[in-house]
Coordinates of C-alpha atoms (C1' of nucleotides) in Angstrom, one line a residue:
Chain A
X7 CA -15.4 27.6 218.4
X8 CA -16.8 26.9 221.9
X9 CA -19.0 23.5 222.3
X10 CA -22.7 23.5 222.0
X11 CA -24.0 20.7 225.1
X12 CA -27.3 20.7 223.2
X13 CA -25.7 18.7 220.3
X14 CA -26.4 15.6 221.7
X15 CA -29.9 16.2 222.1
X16 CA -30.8 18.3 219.1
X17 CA -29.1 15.2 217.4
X18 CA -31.3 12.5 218.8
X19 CA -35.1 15.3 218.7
X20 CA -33.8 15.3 215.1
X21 CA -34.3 11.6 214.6
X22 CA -31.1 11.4 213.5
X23 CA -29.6 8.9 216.2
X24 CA -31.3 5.9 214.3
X25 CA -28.3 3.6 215.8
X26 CA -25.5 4.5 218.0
X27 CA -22.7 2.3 219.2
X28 CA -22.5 3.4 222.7
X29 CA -25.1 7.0 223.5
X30 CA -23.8 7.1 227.0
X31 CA -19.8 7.3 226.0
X32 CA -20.9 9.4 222.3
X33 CA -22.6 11.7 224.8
X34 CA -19.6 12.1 227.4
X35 CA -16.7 12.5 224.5
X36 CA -18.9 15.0 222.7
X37 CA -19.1 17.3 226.0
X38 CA -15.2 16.6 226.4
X39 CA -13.8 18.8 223.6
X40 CA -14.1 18.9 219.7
X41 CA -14.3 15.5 218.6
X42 CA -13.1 14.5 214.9
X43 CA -15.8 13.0 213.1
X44 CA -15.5 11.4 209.8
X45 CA -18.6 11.3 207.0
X46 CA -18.0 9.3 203.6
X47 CA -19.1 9.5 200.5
X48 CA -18.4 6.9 197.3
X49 CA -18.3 8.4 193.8
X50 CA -20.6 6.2 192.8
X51 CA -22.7 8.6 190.4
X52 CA -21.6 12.5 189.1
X53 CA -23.4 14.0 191.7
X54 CA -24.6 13.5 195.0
X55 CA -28.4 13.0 196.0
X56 CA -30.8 13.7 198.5
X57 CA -29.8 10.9 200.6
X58 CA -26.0 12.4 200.9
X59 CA -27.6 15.7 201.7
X60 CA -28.4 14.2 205.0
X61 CA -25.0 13.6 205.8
X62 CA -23.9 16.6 204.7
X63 CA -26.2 18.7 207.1
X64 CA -25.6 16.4 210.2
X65 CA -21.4 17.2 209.6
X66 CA -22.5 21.0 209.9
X67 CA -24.2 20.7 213.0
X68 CA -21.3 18.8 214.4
X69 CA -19.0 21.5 213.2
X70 CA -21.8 24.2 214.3
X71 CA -21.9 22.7 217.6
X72 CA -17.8 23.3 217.9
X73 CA -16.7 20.0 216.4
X74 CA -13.7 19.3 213.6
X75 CA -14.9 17.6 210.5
X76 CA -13.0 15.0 207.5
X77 CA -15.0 14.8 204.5
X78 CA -13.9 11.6 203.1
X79 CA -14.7 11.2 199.3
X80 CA -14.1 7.5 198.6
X81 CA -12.1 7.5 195.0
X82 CA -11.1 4.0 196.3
X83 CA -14.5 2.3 197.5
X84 CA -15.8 3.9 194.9
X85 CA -13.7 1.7 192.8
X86 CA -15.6 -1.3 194.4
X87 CA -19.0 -0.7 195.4
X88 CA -21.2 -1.2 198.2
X89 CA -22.9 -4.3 198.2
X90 CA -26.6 -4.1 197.5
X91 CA -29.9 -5.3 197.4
X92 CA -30.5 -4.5 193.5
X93 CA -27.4 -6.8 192.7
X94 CA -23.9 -6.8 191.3
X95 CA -22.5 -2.9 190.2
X96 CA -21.1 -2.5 187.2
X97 CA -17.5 -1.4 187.9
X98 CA -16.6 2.0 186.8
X99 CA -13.5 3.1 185.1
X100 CA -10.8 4.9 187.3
X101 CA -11.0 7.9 185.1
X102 CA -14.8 8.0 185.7
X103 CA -14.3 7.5 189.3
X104 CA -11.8 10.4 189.3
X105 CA -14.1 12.8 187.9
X106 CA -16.9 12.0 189.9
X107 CA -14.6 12.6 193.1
X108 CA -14.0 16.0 192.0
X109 CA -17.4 16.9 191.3
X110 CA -18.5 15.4 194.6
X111 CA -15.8 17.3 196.3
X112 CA -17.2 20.2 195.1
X113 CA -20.7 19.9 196.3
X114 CA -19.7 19.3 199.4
X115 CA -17.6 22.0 200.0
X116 CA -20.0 24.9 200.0
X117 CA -21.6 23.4 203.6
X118 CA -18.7 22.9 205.4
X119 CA -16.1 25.7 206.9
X120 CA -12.7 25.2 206.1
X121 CA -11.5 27.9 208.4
X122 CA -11.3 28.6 212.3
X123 CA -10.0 26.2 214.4
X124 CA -12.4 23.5 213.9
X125 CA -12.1 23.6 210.1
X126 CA -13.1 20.9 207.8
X127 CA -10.7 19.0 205.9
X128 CA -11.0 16.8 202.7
X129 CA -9.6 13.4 202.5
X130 CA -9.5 10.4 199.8
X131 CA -8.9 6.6 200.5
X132 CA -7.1 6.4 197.7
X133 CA -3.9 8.1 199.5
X134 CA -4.1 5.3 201.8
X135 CA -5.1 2.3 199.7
X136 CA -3.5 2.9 196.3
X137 CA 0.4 1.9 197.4
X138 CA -1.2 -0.7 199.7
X139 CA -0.2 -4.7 199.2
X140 CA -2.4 -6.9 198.6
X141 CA -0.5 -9.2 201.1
X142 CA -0.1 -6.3 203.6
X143 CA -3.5 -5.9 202.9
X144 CA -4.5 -9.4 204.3
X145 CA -2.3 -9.6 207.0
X146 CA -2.8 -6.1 208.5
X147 CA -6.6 -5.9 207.8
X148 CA -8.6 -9.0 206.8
X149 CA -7.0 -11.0 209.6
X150 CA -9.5 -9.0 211.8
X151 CA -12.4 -9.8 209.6
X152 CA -13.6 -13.1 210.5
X153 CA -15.8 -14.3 207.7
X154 CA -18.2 -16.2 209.5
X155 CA -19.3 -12.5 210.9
X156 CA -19.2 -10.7 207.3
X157 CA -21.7 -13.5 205.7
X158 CA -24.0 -12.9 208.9
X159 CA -24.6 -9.2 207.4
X160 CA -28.1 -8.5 206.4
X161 CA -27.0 -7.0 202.9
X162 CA -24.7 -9.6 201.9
X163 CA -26.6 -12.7 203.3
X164 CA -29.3 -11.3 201.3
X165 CA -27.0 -11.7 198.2
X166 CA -25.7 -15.1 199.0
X167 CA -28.6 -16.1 196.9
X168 CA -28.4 -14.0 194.6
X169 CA -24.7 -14.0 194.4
X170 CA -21.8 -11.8 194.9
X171 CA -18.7 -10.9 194.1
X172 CA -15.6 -11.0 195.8
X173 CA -14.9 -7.4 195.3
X174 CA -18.1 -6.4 197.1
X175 CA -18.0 -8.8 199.7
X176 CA -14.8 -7.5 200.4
X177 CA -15.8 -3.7 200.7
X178 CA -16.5 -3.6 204.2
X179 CA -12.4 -3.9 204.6
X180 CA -12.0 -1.1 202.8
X181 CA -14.3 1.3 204.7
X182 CA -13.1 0.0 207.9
X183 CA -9.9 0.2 207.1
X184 CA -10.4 4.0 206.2
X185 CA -11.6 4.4 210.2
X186 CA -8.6 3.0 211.3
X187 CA -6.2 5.0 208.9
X188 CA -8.1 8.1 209.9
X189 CA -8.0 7.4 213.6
X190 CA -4.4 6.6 213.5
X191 CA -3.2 10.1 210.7
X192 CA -5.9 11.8 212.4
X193 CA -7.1 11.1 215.7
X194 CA -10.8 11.0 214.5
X195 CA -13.1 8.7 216.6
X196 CA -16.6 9.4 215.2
X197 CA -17.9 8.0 212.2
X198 CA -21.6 8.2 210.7
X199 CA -23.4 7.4 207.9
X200 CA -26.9 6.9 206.4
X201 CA -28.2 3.6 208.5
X202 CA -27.6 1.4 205.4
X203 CA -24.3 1.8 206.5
X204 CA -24.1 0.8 210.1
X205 CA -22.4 -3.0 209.2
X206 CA -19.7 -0.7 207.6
X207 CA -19.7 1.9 210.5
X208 CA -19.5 -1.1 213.3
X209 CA -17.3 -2.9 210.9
X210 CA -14.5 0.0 211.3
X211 CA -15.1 0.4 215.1
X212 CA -14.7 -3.0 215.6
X213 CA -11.1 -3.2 213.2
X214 CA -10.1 0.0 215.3
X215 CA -10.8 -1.8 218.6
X216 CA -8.7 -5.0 217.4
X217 CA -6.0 -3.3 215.5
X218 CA -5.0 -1.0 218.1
X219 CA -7.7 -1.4 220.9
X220 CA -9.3 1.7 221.2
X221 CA -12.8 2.4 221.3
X222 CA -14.3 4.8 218.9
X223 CA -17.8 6.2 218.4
X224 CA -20.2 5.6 215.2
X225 CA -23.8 6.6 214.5
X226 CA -26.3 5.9 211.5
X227 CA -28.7 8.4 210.6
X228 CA -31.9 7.5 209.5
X229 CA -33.0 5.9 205.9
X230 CA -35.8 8.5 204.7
X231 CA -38.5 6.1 203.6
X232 CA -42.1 7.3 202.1
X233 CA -45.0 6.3 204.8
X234 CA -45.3 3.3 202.4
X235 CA -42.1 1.8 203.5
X236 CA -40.3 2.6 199.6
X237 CA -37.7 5.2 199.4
X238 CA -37.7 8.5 199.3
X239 CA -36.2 10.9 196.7
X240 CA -37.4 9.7 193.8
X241 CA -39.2 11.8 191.7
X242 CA -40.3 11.4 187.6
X243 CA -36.8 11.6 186.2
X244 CA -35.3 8.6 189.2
X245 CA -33.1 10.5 191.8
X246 CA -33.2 13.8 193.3
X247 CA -29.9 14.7 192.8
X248 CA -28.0 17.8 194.1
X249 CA -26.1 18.8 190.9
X250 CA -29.0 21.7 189.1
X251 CA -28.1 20.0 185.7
X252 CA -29.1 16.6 186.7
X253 CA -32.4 17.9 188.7
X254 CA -33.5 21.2 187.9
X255 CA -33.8 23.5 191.0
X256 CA -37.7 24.1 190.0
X257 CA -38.2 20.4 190.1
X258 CA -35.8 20.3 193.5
X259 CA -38.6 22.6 194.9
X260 CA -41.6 21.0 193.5
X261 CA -40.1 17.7 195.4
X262 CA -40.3 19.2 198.8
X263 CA -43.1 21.4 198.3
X264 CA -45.2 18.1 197.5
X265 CA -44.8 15.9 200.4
X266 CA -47.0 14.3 201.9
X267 CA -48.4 15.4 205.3
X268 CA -46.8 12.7 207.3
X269 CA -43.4 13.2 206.5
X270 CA -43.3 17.0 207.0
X271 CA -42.3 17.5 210.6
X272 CA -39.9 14.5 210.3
X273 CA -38.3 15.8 207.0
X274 CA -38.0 19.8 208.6
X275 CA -35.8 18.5 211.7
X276 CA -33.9 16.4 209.2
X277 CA -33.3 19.0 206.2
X278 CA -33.3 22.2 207.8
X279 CA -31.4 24.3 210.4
X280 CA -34.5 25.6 211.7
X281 CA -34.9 25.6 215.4
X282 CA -36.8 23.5 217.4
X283 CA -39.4 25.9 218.7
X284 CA -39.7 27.1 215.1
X285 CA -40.4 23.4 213.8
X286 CA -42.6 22.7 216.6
X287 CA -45.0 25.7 215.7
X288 CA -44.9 24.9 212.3
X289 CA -45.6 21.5 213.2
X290 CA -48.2 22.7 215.1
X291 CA -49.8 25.0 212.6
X292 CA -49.8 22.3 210.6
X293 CA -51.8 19.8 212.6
X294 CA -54.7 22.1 212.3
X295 CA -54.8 23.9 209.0
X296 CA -53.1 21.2 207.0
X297 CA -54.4 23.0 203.7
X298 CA -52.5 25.8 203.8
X299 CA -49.3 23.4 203.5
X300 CA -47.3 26.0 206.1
X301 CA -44.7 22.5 206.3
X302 CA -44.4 22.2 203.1
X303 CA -44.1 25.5 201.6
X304 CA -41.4 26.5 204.9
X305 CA -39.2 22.4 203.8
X306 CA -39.3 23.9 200.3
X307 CA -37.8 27.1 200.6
X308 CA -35.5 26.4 203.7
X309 CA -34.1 23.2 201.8
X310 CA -33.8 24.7 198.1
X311 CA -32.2 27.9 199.8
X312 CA -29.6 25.6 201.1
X313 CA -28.9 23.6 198.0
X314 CA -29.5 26.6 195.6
X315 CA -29.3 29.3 197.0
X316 CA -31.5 32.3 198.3
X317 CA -31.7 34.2 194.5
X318 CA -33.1 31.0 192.7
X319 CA -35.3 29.9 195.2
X320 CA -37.1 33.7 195.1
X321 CA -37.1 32.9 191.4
X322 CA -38.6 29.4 192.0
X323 CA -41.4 30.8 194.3
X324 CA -42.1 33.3 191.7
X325 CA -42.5 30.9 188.9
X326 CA -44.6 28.6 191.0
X327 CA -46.7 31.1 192.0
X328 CA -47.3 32.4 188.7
X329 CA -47.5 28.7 187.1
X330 CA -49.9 27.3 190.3
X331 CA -51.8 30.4 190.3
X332 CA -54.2 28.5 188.2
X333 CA -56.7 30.2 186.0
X334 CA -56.2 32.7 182.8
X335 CA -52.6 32.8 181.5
X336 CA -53.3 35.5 179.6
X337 CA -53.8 37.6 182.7
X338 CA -49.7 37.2 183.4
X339 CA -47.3 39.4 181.6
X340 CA -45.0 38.0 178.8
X341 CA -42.2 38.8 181.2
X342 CA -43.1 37.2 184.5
X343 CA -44.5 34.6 182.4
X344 CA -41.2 33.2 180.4
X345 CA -39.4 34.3 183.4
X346 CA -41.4 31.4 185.5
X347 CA -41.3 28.7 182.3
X348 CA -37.8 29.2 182.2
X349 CA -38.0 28.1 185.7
X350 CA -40.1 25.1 185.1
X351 CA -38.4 24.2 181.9
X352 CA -38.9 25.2 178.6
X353 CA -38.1 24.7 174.8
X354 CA -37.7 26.8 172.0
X355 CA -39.0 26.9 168.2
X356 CA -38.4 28.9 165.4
X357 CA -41.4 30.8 164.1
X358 CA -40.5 30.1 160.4
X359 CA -40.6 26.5 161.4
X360 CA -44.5 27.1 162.2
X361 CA -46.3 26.1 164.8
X362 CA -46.7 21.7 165.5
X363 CA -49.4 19.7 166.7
X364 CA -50.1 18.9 170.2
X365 CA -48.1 15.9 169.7
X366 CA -45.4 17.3 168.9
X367 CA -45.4 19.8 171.5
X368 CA -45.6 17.7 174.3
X369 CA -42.7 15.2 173.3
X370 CA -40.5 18.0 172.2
X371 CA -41.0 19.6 175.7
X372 CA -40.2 16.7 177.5
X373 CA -43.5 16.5 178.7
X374 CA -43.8 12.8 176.8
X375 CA -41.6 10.4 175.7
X376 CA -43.2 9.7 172.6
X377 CA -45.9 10.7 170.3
X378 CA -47.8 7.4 171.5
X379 CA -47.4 8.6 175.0
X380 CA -48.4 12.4 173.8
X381 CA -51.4 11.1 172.4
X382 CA -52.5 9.1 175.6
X383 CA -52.3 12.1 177.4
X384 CA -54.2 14.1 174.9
X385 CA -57.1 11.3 175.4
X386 CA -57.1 10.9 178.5
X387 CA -57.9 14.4 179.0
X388 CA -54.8 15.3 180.8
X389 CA -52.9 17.6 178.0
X390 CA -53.9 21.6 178.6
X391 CA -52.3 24.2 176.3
X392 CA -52.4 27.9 178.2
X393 CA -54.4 25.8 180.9
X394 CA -57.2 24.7 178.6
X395 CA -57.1 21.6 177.9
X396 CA -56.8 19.7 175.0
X397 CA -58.9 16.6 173.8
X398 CA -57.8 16.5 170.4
X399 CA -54.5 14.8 169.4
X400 CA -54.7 16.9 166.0
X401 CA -54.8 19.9 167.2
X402 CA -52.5 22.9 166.3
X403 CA -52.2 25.9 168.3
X404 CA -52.6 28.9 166.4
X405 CA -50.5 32.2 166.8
X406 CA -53.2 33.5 168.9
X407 CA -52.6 31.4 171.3
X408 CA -49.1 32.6 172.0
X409 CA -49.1 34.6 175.3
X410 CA -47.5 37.9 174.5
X411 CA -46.7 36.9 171.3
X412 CA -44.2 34.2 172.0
X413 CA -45.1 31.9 174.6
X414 CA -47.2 28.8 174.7
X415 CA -47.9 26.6 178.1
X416 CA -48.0 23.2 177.7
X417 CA -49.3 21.4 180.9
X418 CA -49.5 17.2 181.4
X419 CA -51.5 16.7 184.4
X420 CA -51.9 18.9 187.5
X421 CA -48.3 19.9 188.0
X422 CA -46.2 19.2 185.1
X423 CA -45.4 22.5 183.0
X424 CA -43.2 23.3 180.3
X425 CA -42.9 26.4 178.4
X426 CA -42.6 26.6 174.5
X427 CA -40.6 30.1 173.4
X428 CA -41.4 30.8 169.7
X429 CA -38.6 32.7 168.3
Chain B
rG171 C1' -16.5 -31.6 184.9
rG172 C1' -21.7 -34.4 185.1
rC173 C1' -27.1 -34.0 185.8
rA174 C1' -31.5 -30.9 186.4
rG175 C1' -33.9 -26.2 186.2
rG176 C1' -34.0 -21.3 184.5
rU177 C1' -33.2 -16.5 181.2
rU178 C1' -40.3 -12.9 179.1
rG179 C1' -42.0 -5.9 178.5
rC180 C1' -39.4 -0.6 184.1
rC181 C1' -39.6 -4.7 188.3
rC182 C1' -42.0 -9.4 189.9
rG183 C1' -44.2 -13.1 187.3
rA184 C1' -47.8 -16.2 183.8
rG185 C1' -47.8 -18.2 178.9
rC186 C1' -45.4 -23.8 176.6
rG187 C1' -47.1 -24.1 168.1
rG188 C1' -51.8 -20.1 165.8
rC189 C1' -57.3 -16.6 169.4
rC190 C1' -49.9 -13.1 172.0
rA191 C1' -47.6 -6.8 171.8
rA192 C1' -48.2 -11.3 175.1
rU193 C1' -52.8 -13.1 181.8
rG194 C1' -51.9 -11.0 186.8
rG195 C1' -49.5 -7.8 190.5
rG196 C1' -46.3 -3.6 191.6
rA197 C1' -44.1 1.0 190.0
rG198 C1' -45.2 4.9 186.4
rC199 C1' -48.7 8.1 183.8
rG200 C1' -53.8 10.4 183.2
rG201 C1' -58.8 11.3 185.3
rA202 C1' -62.3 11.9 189.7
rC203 C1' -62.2 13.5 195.0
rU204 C1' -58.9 17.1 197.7
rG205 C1' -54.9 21.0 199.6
rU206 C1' -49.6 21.1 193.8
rA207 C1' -51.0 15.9 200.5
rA208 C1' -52.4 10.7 201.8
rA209 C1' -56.0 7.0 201.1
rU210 C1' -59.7 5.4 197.6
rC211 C1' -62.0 4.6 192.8
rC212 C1' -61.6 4.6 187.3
rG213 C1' -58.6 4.5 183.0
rU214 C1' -53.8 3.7 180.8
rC215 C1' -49.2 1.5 180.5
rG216 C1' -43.5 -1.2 173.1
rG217 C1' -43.2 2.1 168.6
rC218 C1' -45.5 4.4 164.3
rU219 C1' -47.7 8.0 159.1
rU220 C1' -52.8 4.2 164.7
rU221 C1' -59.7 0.7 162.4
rG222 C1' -53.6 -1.0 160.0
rC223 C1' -48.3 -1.6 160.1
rC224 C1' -43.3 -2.4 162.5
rU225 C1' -39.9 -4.2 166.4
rU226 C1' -40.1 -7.3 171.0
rC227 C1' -40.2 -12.7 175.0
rG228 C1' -31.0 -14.1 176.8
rA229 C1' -27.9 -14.5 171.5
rA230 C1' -27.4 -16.9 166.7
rG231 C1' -29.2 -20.4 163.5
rG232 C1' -33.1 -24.2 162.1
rU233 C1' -38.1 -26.9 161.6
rU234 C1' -43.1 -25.1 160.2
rC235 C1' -48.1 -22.1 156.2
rG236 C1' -47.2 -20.0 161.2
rA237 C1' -42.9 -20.0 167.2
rA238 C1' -42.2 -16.4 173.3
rU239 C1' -43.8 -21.5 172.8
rC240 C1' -40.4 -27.2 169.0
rC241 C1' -34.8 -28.5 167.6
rU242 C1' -29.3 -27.1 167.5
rU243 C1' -25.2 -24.3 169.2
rC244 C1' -23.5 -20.3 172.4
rA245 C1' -23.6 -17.0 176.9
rC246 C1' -25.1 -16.2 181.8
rC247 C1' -27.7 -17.7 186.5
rU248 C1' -29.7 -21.4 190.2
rG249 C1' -29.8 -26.3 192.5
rC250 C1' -27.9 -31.3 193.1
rC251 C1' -23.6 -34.6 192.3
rA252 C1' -18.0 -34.8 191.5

RNA sequence: GGCAGGUUGCCCGAGCGGCCAAUGGGAGCGGACUGUAAAUCCGUCGGCUUUGCCUUCGAAGGUUCGAAUCCUUCACCUGCCA
């Protein structure tokens, strides 16, 4: 594949040079020829979240752009744990950590080509670390690690007080060590990572430059924060993970679709392949008719396409449509109408059963977590049954109310459906 | 190993024998305003068969009519001394 020259600079309009090592020399060794680049990722959950996703588009526009990727999934950090702010990890087992490898493998697969002559290639630390000694270990690697330098760290002096392990304080050796063991099998000399991750990144430059004095190339991408400084990709159920059976596709959509003005132009260079001009117009559109949510609607559907596909985002828009399109329910056909709570989410009864309070409904949908919960909703005037809403916490939908004869909407606030299928 | 302080609801953090399901802030949730945005304002924020009942304040015992609050033991954390 020939080299893009734009890379560089499409990189760095992206926002997505948040730190680089040395621009100049990154610049000069990405115009030289393919350059083998190296992304990790710690099984440190069963799937992978939004925050990966970022690395996981910045490799495919470095292979794009002509350049030869390793996907490292880290079954042995993963054994450890990056330090962080929130305190001590719990360590998981090596059978968890296993299974989680696999499953990460596997969603990152699909973005990446494995074919041509810059194909991708998967790799796992644990080839590397497992037969390793500990005494090998400290001679070979933490004799370059001077301590005095690892306690500086912001993350770890930030635990001092709070305490740390050993393990963790030790994980920067491993990640570095993975650079050098991938710039000595492989000849890569690019590493980057989310910026959380740049005292890891600069600690495996600087082990390659001592170990075997080379210099080698890292850059951080940027840590997607809300305008309000807290991170992003949280929504109602915690992360927004990649995996459909952790974060439903619908609410994968519904994240993206609702973001807030500010973010969108940042969050379109970031999460979508979309060219600049493209961006820019939409950016521009944007500026002027920011009602019409042209950002939002374009972040939604490019970024749910990529994770889930073309099919089940036409589905999603479909279901949103037909759930957003506000007004009379009954107006929607049975058929476009389960077809869009299935989207959303939905639950099913059995007629003989009869049909339960409003209560009931709500907490058996998932729309509350309890009956107390159900019932504050109902009060506070934010339950809606077929979008009426419902101030009584006794009240019991009658068979009437079932659109085409089987469906009932439950809503909880502005944007929270869930359908109820009586069977 | 010794001495001192700490462990409270999702998080931070008050309470120091009854008026405590427990002040306050944050997050969350609902309402209003909008554009399925932000900001703002209001409400809410353990569970239930909800004008009452049940389970919570590191764990287990104890004192008391009554404890998150007092005593004992244990676990963990922090600081000072060895």
């Amino acid at each position: 594949m020939p080299l893009d020259p734009s890379l560089p600079d499409d990189l760095a309009w992206r926002g997505l040079l948040a730190h680089t090592t040395d621009l100049d020399a990154l610049r000069e060794a990405l115009a030289a020829g393919s350059v083998r680049y190296y992304v990790g990722f710690d099984p440190t959950a069963p799937s992978l979240h939004l925050g990966n996703l970022v690395q996981i588009l910045t490799a495919r526009r470095l292979q794009d752009a002509g350049h030869t990727p390793y996907l490292l999934v880290g079954g042995a950090t993963g054994m450890i744990g990056d330090p962080r702010d929130s305190g001590e990890r719990t360590l998981n087992s090596a059978d968890t950590v296993a299974d989680w490898v696999q499953r990460v493998r596997a969603q990152i697969e699909p973005f990446l080509s494995f074919e041509g002559d810059n194909a991708a290639t998967m790799v796992n630390n644990l080839d590397w670390t497992g037969g390793l000694s500990v005494i090998d270990f400290l001679r070979d690697i933490g004799k370059h690690f001077p301590v005095n330098r690892m306690l500086a760290r912001d993350t770890v002096r930030r635990r001092l007080e709070s305490g740390i392990s050993y393990t963790e304080f030790s994980y920067v050796l491993l990640q570095s060590m993975d650079y050098l063991a991938l710039f000595r099998d492989h000849g890569v000399t690019l590493q980057f990572g989310g910026s959380d991750q740049w005292g890891n990144l600069t600690g495996g430059v600087e082990l390659v430059r001592r170990a075997d004095g080379a210099s080698v190339h890292a850059f951080a991408t940027p840590l997607i924060t809300k305008t309000d400084g807290t991170k992003y990709g949280k929504t109602e159920g915690g992360a927004l993970w990649l995996d459909p059976d952790l974060t439903s596709p619908y609410a994968f959509f519904q994240f993206w679709l609702n973001v807030e003005d500010e973010k969108v132009g940042e969050l379109l260079r970031i999460f979508t392949f979309l060219p600049r001009a493209e961006i820019e117009a939409l950016e521009a559109q944007h500026a002027e008719k920011p009602f019409l949510r042209a950002g939002q609607k374009a972040l939604a559907e490019h970024v749910t396409t990529l994770v889930h596909g073309a099919e089940e985002t036409a589905r999603i828009q479909a279901a949103s449509a037909a759930l957003f399109g506000g007004g009379d329910m009954g107006g929607l056909s049975a058929d476009t109408l389960g077809a869009a709570l299935r989207e959303a989410g939905s639950v099913r009864l059995d007629r003989a059963d009869g049909l339960p309070g409003v209560l009931d409904l709500l907490v058996s949908a998932g729309l509350a977590k309890s009956r107390g919960e159900a019932r504050r909703t109902v009060t506070e005037g934010g339950a809606y049954v077929n979008n009426v809403r419902v101030t009584d916490p006794d009240h019991v939908p009658s068979s009437d109310d079932l659109v085409g004869g089987t469906w009932l909407v439950l809503r909880k606030g502005k944007k929270s459906f869930k359908g109820v299928e009586v069977v």
